[in-house]
Amino acid sequence: MIKTPDLHTHSTASDGTLTPRELMARAAAQGVEVLALTDHDTLAGIDEAATAARTLGLTLVPGVEISVTWNARTIHVIGLDVDPHCARLRAGLAGLLAYREQRAAEIAQRLARAGWPGALEGARAQAKGALVGRTHFARFLVQRGAAQDVRSVFKRFLVKGKPGHVAGRWTTLEEAVGWIRAAGGQAVVAHPARYGLTRSRMKRLLDDFRACGGRGIEVVSGSHSRDDAFTFARWAREQGLLASAGSDYHGPESPWIELGQLPPLPDGCRPIWSQPGFARHGGAWPSPLAPTMSPGLDLVPA
Ligand code: AMP
Ligand code: MN
Ligand code: MN
Ligand code: MN
């Protein structure tokens, strides 16, 4: 039985502020034994994280947080224990990255009309060559003095009804779960309390998710209250879904969230990390150039 792992974190490969290597070092220093790197729509940080994990004696779970549009809302689906070489997953994510470029240009156009020119270049500078997300726009606007901090920029510019908001057109739930499964991974609904869904809509989301082959939901999350954890522990039980736990760490700039500092799962949850074979690769998936070393996807629980 592993100690509660941290199965949701970000690096500079998406909108985190620590490099994959720095993230793994901080996790090790915090006493984390098993950590998933789950950058938004990219696997670009996994190789560096896997190398660092080996040196530090930490188990890396290769992961990704996929942006999904479901019933005109953005939902995040985490893929855990995915084969980072999987061609289908990589092709799917490449499509999302292309869409991110287009959306970034649209966000910048809107911000320019609202009196904040140069935001595309500014956000790109913040992203330092990685994909461009809203967080990079937020950091640029803070730098320009548009608001005090990232949270207030989101509130004033980047959420629905505000001048820089663009309604995302991401991938479908079915596609996202399909890519994760094709990569031998487990699909998990990220921070379900964040979507503001009514009970009946939440039921529809989880029904759809299970029908696509989804396996779990985040019960314990850095963006959940303790009440949320109990609520979603109940949802997991009712829906026959496994429970996951992750901090959603983005870096030391948000000191109220730390790597691996998670409360235990409420009683009665089935932890996703107790499944046979979970984290068996420790980030060292066989190279695509050595297919004879493949462990075979039949080892993966359905
Ligand atoms: P994107 O996928 O580019 O639309 O950006 C989503 C990311 O923005 C989330 O993963 C968070 O890191 C960040 N984010 C979203 N809403 C907020 C908020 N209200 N305050 C601060 N950060 C936020
Ligand atoms: Mn983020
Ligand atoms: Mn998220
Ligand atoms: Mn996240």
Coordinates of C-alpha atoms and ligand atoms in Angstrom, one line a residue:
M1 CA 0.0 0.0 0.0
I2 CA 1.6 3.3 -1.1
K3 CA 1.3 6.4 1.1
T4 CA -1.2 8.9 -0.4
P5 CA 0.4 9.9 -3.7
D6 CA 0.1 13.4 -5.4
L7 CA -1.6 12.6 -8.7
H8 CA -2.1 16.1 -10.2
T9 CA 0.7 18.6 -10.7
H10 CA 2.0 21.1 -13.3
S11 CA 5.5 22.2 -14.5
T12 CA 6.8 24.8 -16.9
A13 CA 5.8 22.5 -19.7
S14 CA 2.3 24.0 -19.2
D15 CA 1.4 26.7 -16.7
G16 CA 3.5 25.7 -13.7
T17 CA 6.5 27.7 -12.6
L18 CA 8.9 24.9 -11.7
T19 CA 10.7 23.0 -14.3
P20 CA 10.0 19.2 -14.3
R21 CA 13.3 18.6 -12.6
E22 CA 12.7 21.3 -9.9
L23 CA 9.2 19.9 -9.4
M24 CA 10.5 16.4 -8.8
A25 CA 13.2 17.7 -6.4
R26 CA 10.7 19.6 -4.4
A27 CA 8.4 16.6 -4.2
A28 CA 11.3 14.4 -2.9
A29 CA 12.1 17.1 -0.3
Q30 CA 8.4 17.1 0.8
G31 CA 8.6 13.3 1.3
V32 CA 6.4 12.5 -1.7
E33 CA 7.0 8.9 -2.9
V34 CA 4.7 8.8 -5.9
L35 CA 3.9 11.9 -8.1
A36 CA 2.1 12.3 -11.3
L37 CA 3.1 15.1 -13.7
T38 CA -0.2 16.2 -15.4
D39 CA 0.5 19.2 -17.5
H40 CA -2.3 20.7 -19.5
D41 CA -2.6 19.1 -23.0
T42 CA 1.1 18.1 -23.2
L43 CA 3.5 15.4 -22.4
A44 CA 6.5 17.6 -23.0
G45 CA 7.8 17.5 -19.4
I46 CA 7.6 13.8 -18.9
D47 CA 11.1 12.8 -20.1
E48 CA 12.8 15.3 -17.9
A49 CA 10.6 14.4 -14.9
A50 CA 11.3 10.7 -15.4
T51 CA 15.1 11.2 -15.5
A52 CA 14.9 13.3 -12.3
A53 CA 12.6 10.8 -10.6
R54 CA 15.2 8.0 -11.2
T55 CA 18.0 10.1 -9.6
L56 CA 15.8 11.1 -6.6
G57 CA 14.3 7.6 -6.0
L58 CA 10.8 8.9 -6.6
T59 CA 8.1 7.1 -8.6
L60 CA 6.8 9.2 -11.5
V61 CA 3.4 8.5 -12.9
P62 CA 3.3 9.9 -16.4
G63 CA 0.1 11.9 -16.8
V64 CA -1.7 14.7 -18.6
E65 CA -4.7 17.0 -17.9
I66 CA -6.8 17.1 -21.1
S67 CA -9.1 20.1 -21.9
V68 CA -12.5 18.8 -22.9
T69 CA -15.7 20.6 -24.0
W70 CA -18.8 18.8 -22.6
N71 CA -22.2 20.4 -23.0
A72 CA -20.7 23.8 -23.8
R73 CA -18.5 23.6 -20.6
T74 CA -14.8 23.1 -20.1
I75 CA -14.1 20.0 -18.1
H76 CA -10.6 18.7 -17.3
V77 CA -9.9 15.0 -17.7
I78 CA -6.6 13.6 -16.1
G79 CA -4.9 10.7 -17.8
L80 CA -2.8 8.7 -15.3
D81 CA -0.1 6.2 -16.0
V82 CA -0.2 6.9 -19.7
D83 CA 2.4 5.6 -22.2
P84 CA 4.0 8.9 -23.2
H85 CA 5.0 7.4 -26.6
C86 CA 1.4 6.5 -27.6
A87 CA 0.9 7.8 -31.1
R88 CA -2.9 8.3 -30.7
L89 CA -2.6 10.2 -27.5
R90 CA 0.2 12.4 -28.9
A91 CA -1.8 13.1 -32.1
G92 CA -4.8 14.1 -30.0
L93 CA -2.8 16.4 -27.9
A94 CA -1.1 18.0 -30.9
G95 CA -4.6 19.0 -32.1
L96 CA -5.3 20.7 -28.8
L97 CA -2.0 22.5 -28.9
A98 CA -2.9 23.9 -32.4
Y99 CA -6.2 25.0 -31.0
R100 CA -4.5 26.7 -28.1
E101 CA -2.5 28.8 -30.6
Q102 CA -5.6 29.9 -32.3
R103 CA -7.4 30.7 -29.0
A104 CA -4.3 32.6 -27.7
A105 CA -4.5 34.9 -30.8
E106 CA -8.3 35.4 -30.1
I107 CA -7.7 36.2 -26.5
A108 CA -5.0 38.8 -27.4
Q109 CA -7.3 40.4 -30.0
R110 CA -10.0 40.9 -27.4
L111 CA -7.5 42.2 -24.8
A112 CA -6.2 44.7 -27.4
R113 CA -9.7 46.0 -28.0
A114 CA -10.1 46.3 -24.2
G115 CA -6.9 48.5 -24.1
W116 CA -4.2 46.0 -23.4
P117 CA -2.1 45.6 -26.6
G118 CA 0.8 43.2 -27.1
A119 CA -0.7 40.4 -25.0
L120 CA 0.1 37.6 -27.4
E121 CA 3.8 38.5 -27.4
G122 CA 3.6 39.1 -23.6
A123 CA 1.9 35.7 -22.9
R124 CA 4.4 33.9 -25.1
A125 CA 7.3 35.5 -23.2
Q126 CA 5.8 34.2 -20.0
A127 CA 5.3 30.7 -21.5
K128 CA 9.0 30.7 -22.6
G129 CA 8.4 28.4 -25.5
A130 CA 5.9 26.1 -23.8
L131 CA 2.2 26.1 -24.7
V132 CA 0.3 29.4 -24.1
G133 CA -2.5 29.2 -21.5
R134 CA -4.7 31.8 -19.8
T135 CA -2.3 31.8 -16.8
H136 CA 0.4 33.2 -19.1
F137 CA -1.9 36.0 -20.1
A138 CA -2.7 36.6 -16.5
R139 CA 1.0 36.8 -15.5
F140 CA 1.6 39.3 -18.4
L141 CA -1.3 41.5 -17.3
V142 CA -0.1 41.5 -13.7
Q143 CA 3.3 42.6 -15.0
R144 CA 1.6 45.4 -16.9
G145 CA -0.2 46.5 -13.7
A146 CA -3.7 45.6 -15.0
A147 CA -4.4 43.9 -11.6
Q148 CA -2.7 43.0 -8.4
D149 CA -2.4 39.3 -8.9
V150 CA -3.2 36.4 -11.2
R151 CA -6.5 35.6 -9.4
S152 CA -7.8 39.2 -9.8
V153 CA -6.8 39.2 -13.5
F154 CA -8.8 36.0 -14.0
K155 CA -11.8 37.6 -12.3
R156 CA -11.5 40.9 -14.3
F157 CA -10.4 39.8 -17.7
L158 CA -10.4 36.0 -18.4
V159 CA -13.6 34.4 -17.2
K160 CA -17.0 34.3 -18.8
G161 CA -18.5 37.7 -19.4
K162 CA -15.1 39.5 -19.2
P163 CA -13.3 41.2 -22.1
G164 CA -10.6 38.6 -22.7
H165 CA -12.8 35.6 -22.4
V166 CA -13.0 33.1 -25.3
A167 CA -15.3 30.1 -24.9
G168 CA -13.0 27.1 -25.4
R169 CA -13.7 24.6 -28.2
W170 CA -11.6 21.6 -26.9
T171 CA -12.0 17.9 -27.6
T172 CA -14.9 15.7 -26.7
L173 CA -15.1 13.6 -23.5
E174 CA -15.2 10.5 -25.6
E175 CA -12.0 11.4 -27.5
A176 CA -10.1 12.4 -24.4
V177 CA -11.0 9.2 -22.5
G178 CA -10.3 7.2 -25.7
W179 CA -6.8 8.6 -26.1
I180 CA -6.0 7.9 -22.4
R181 CA -7.2 4.3 -22.8
A182 CA -5.3 3.9 -26.0
A183 CA -2.2 4.9 -24.0
G184 CA -2.9 2.3 -21.4
G185 CA -3.9 4.9 -18.8
Q186 CA -6.7 5.6 -16.4
A187 CA -9.0 8.5 -17.0
V188 CA -10.0 10.7 -14.0
V189 CA -12.4 13.7 -13.8
A190 CA -10.3 16.5 -12.4
H191 CA -11.6 18.7 -9.5
P192 CA -15.3 17.9 -10.1
A193 CA -16.4 20.5 -7.5
R194 CA -15.0 23.3 -9.6
Y195 CA -17.6 23.1 -12.5
G196 CA -20.5 24.4 -10.5
L197 CA -22.8 21.6 -11.9
T198 CA -26.2 20.8 -10.4
R199 CA -26.7 17.3 -9.1
S200 CA -28.5 16.2 -12.3
R201 CA -25.8 17.6 -14.6
M202 CA -23.1 16.1 -12.4
K203 CA -24.9 12.7 -12.8
R204 CA -25.1 13.2 -16.5
L205 CA -21.3 14.0 -16.7
L206 CA -20.4 11.0 -14.6
D207 CA -22.7 8.7 -16.5
D208 CA -21.2 9.9 -19.8
F209 CA -17.7 9.6 -18.4
R210 CA -18.3 6.0 -17.3
A211 CA -19.9 5.1 -20.7
C212 CA -16.7 6.3 -22.4
G213 CA -14.5 4.1 -20.2
G214 CA -13.6 6.7 -17.5
R215 CA -12.3 5.2 -14.2
G216 CA -12.1 7.7 -11.5
I217 CA -12.8 11.1 -10.0
E218 CA -10.6 13.4 -7.9
V219 CA -12.1 13.2 -4.5
V220 CA -9.2 15.0 -2.7
S221 CA -8.0 18.0 -4.6
G222 CA -6.1 21.2 -3.9
S223 CA -9.2 23.1 -5.1
H224 CA -11.6 21.1 -3.0
S225 CA -12.8 21.9 0.5
R226 CA -13.1 19.0 3.0
D227 CA -16.9 19.1 2.4
D228 CA -16.3 18.7 -1.4
A229 CA -14.1 15.6 -0.6
F230 CA -17.0 14.0 1.3
T231 CA -19.5 14.9 -1.4
F232 CA -17.3 13.4 -4.2
A233 CA -16.4 10.4 -2.1
R234 CA -20.2 9.7 -2.1
W235 CA -20.4 10.3 -5.9
A236 CA -17.5 7.9 -6.4
R237 CA -19.2 5.2 -4.4
E238 CA -22.6 5.7 -6.0
Q239 CA -21.1 5.7 -9.5
G240 CA -18.7 2.8 -8.9
L241 CA -15.7 5.1 -9.7
L242 CA -12.3 5.0 -8.2
A243 CA -11.0 7.9 -6.1
S244 CA -7.9 10.0 -6.9
A245 CA -6.1 12.6 -5.0
G246 CA -3.9 15.5 -6.3
S247 CA -2.8 19.0 -5.2
D248 CA -3.0 20.7 -8.6
Y249 CA 0.3 22.3 -7.7
H250 CA 1.4 25.1 -10.0
G251 CA 4.4 26.5 -8.1
P252 CA 5.5 28.2 -4.9
E253 CA 3.7 31.4 -5.9
S254 CA 0.6 29.8 -4.5
P255 CA 1.9 29.0 -1.1
W256 CA -1.5 27.7 0.2
I257 CA -0.9 24.6 -2.0
E258 CA 2.1 22.3 -1.4
L259 CA 3.1 19.1 -3.1
G260 CA 1.9 15.9 -1.4
Q261 CA 0.3 17.7 1.5
L262 CA -3.1 16.0 1.0
P263 CA -5.7 14.9 3.6
P264 CA -6.6 11.2 3.4
L265 CA -9.4 9.9 1.2
P266 CA -12.7 9.7 3.1
D267 CA -13.6 6.2 4.3
G268 CA -15.1 3.8 1.8
C269 CA -13.2 5.2 -1.2
R270 CA -11.4 2.8 -3.5
P271 CA -8.1 4.5 -4.2
I272 CA -7.1 4.5 -7.9
W273 CA -3.4 3.8 -6.8
S274 CA -4.4 0.5 -5.2
Q275 CA -5.3 -1.0 -8.6
P276 CA -3.0 -3.8 -9.6
G277 CA -0.3 -2.5 -11.9
F278 CA -0.7 1.1 -11.0
A279 CA 2.5 3.1 -11.5
R280 CA 4.3 -0.1 -12.5
H281 CA 6.5 1.7 -15.1
G282 CA 7.6 4.5 -12.8
G283 CA 7.8 6.8 -15.8
A284 CA 10.2 4.4 -17.6
W285 CA 7.9 3.1 -20.4
P286 CA 9.6 1.0 -22.9
S287 CA 11.1 3.0 -25.8
P288 CA 8.9 2.9 -29.0
L289 CA 12.1 1.7 -30.7
A290 CA 12.1 -1.4 -28.6
P291 CA 8.6 -2.9 -29.2
T292 CA 9.7 -6.4 -28.1
M293 CA 10.1 -5.0 -24.6
S294 CA 6.5 -3.9 -24.5
P295 CA 4.7 -5.3 -21.4
G296 CA 1.5 -5.6 -23.4
L297 CA -1.6 -3.6 -22.8
D298 CA -3.5 -6.7 -21.6
L299 CA -1.8 -6.1 -18.2
V300 CA -3.8 -2.9 -17.9
P301 CA -7.1 -3.3 -16.0
A302 CA -10.1 -2.4 -18.2
Ligands
AMP1 P1 -6.5 27.3 -19.8 O1 -6.4 25.8 -19.9 O2 -5.4 28.0 -20.6 O3 -7.8 27.9 -20.1 O4 -6.1 27.7 -18.3 C1 -6.7 27.0 -17.3 C2 -5.8 27.3 -16.0 O5 -6.0 28.6 -15.6 C3 -6.2 26.5 -14.8 O6 -5.5 25.2 -14.9 C4 -5.6 27.3 -13.7 O7 -4.2 27.1 -13.6 C5 -5.8 28.7 -14.2 N1 -7.1 29.3 -13.7 C6 -8.3 29.1 -14.1 N2 -9.2 29.8 -13.4 C7 -8.5 30.5 -12.5 C8 -8.8 31.5 -11.5 N3 -10.0 31.9 -11.3 N4 -7.8 32.0 -10.8 C9 -6.5 31.7 -11.0 N5 -6.1 30.7 -11.9 C10 -7.1 30.2 -12.7
MN2 MN -3.3 25.3 -14.8
MN3 MN -7.8 21.8 -14.1
MN4 MN -4.5 21.1 -13.1

